[in-house]
C-alpha positions as a Python dict, from the first residue, in 0.01 Angstrom:
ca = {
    (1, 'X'): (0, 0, 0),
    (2, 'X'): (237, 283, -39),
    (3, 'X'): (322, 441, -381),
    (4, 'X'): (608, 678, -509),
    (5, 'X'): (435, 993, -416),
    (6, 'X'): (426, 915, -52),
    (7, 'X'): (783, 762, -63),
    (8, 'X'): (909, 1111, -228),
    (9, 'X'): (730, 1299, -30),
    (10, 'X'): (897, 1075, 278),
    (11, 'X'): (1257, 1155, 118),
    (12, 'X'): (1200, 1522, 81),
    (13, 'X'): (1069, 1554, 396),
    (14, 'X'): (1358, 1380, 588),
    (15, 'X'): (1592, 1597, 417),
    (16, 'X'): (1425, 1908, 647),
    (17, 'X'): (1500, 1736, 942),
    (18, 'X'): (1677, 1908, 1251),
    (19, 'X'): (2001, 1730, 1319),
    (20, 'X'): (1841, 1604, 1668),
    (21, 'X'): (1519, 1481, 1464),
    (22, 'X'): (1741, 1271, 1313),
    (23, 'X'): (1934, 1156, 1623),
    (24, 'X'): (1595, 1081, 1765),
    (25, 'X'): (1517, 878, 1421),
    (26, 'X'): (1849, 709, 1429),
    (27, 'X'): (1738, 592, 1736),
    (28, 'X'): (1424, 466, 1643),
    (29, 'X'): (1584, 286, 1328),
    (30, 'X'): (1806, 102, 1598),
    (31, 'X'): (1532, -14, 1837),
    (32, 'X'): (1300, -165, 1556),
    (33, 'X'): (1436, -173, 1192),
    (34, 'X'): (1797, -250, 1262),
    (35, 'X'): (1693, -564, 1479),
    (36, 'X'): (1434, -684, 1220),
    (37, 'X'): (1152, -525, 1361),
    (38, 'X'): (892, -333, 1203),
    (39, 'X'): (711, 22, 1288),
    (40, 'X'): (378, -42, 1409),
    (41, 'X'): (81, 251, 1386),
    (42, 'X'): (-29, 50, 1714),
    (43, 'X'): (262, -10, 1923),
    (44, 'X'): (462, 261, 2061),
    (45, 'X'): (858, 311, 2007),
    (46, 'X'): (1011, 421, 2349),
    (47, 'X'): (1339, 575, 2339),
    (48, 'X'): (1553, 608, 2669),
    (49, 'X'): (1765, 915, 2763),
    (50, 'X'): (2007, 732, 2871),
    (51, 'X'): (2028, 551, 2493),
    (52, 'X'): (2040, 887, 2373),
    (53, 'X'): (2299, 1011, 2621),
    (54, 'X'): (2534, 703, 2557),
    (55, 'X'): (2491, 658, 2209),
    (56, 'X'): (2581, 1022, 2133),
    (57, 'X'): (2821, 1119, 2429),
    (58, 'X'): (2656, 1381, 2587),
    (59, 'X'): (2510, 1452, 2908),
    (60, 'X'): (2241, 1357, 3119),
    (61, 'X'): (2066, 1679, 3106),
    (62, 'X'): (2149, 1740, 2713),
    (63, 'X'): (2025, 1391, 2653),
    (64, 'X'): (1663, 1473, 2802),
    (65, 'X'): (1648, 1842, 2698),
    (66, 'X'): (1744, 1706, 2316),
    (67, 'X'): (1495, 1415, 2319),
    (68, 'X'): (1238, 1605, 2440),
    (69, 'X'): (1277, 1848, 2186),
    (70, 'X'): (1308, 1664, 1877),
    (71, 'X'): (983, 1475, 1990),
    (72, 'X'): (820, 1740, 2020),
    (73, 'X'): (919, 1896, 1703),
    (74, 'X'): (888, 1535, 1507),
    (75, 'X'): (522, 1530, 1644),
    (76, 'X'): (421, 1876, 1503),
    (77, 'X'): (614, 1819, 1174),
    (78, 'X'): (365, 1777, 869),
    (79, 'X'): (463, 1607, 545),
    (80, 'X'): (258, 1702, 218),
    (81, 'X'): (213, 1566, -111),
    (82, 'X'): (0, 1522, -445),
    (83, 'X'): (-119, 1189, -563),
    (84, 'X'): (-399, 1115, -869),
    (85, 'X'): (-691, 971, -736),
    (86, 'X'): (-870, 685, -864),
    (87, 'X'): (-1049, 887, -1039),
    (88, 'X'): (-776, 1103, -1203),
    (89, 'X'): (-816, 1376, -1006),
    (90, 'X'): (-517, 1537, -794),
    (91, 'X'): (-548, 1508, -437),
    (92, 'X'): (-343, 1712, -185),
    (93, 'X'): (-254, 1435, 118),
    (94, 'X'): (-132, 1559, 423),
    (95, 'X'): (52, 1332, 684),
    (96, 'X'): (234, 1375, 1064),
    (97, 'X'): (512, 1216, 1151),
    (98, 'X'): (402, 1072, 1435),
    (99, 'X'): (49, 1070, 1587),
    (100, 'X'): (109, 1053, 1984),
    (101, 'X'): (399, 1173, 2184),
    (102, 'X'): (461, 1091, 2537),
    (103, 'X'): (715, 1160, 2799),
    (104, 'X'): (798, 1028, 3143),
    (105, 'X'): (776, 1228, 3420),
    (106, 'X'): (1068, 1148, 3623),
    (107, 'X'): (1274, 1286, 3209),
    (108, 'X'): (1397, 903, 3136),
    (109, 'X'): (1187, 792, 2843),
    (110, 'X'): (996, 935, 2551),
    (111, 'X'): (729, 726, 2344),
    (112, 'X'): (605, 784, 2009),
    (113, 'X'): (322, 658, 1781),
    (114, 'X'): (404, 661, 1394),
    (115, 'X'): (130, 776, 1166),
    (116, 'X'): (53, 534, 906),
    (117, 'X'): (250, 701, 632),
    (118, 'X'): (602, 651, 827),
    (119, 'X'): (511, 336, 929),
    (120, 'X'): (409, 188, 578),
    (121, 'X'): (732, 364, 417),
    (122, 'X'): (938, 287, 701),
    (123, 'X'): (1141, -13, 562),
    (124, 'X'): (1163, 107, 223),
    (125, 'X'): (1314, 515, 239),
    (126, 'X'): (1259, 686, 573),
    (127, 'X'): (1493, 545, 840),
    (128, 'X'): (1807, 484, 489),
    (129, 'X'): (1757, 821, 399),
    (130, 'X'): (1797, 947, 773),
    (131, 'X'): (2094, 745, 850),
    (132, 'X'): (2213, 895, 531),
    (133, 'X'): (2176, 1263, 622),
    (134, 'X'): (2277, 1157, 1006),
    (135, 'X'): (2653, 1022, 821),
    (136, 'X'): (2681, 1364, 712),
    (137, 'X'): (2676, 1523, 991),
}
């Protein structure tokens, strides 16, 4: 069950996204969210570079180099928060965005594993508040 700390912690932290994090995210929304589909801590989300090279007109090489990049930096991003306990106490929580990374090694796909935090909030801040920052852009 998520609760309002984790989904403002979400929100803050997508605001401190790299504008090819949020390609990459805008991606991910399309693949799963977009088409009814939820984000799974179990199944991976594969993202082609040639989805990323048509979608946002750029080459084949800036399509790879890009998506390899914002995986990368996606996967070592951390996302902090406090929440009360049970008990009343404050607890300092801290999440990843995603837990596993992989890439192919002839550069034509990249997969990625959601930690539990994304994937619980997914549906109800993350990928709107991306899309939201990507229209700005």
């Amino acid at each position: 069950m998520i609760n309002k700390y984790e989904i403002q912690a979400v929100k803050v932290a997508s605001a401190a996204l790299s504008k090819i994090e949020n390609r990459l995210l805008e991606l991910v929304y399309l693949k799963t969210i977009a088409k009814g589909k939820s984000i799974s801590v179990t199944e991976e989300v594969r993202i082609e570079s040639s989805e990323y090279q048509i979608h946002f007109g750029c080459s084949k090489e800036v399509a790879w180099d890009e998506l390899k990049e914002s995986t990368n930096m996606l996967f070592e991003r951390a996302i902090c928060f406090t929440q009360l306990s049970p008990t009343g106490n404050t607890e300092v929580v801290k999440s990843r965005w995603v837990g596993q990374v992989g890439f192919s090694s002839d550069r034509t796909y990249v997969v990625l594993l959601f930690a539990p935090l994304i994937a619980n909030t997914s549906k109800a801040q993350i990928f709107y508040t991306t899309t939201k920052t990507i229209e700005k852009i």
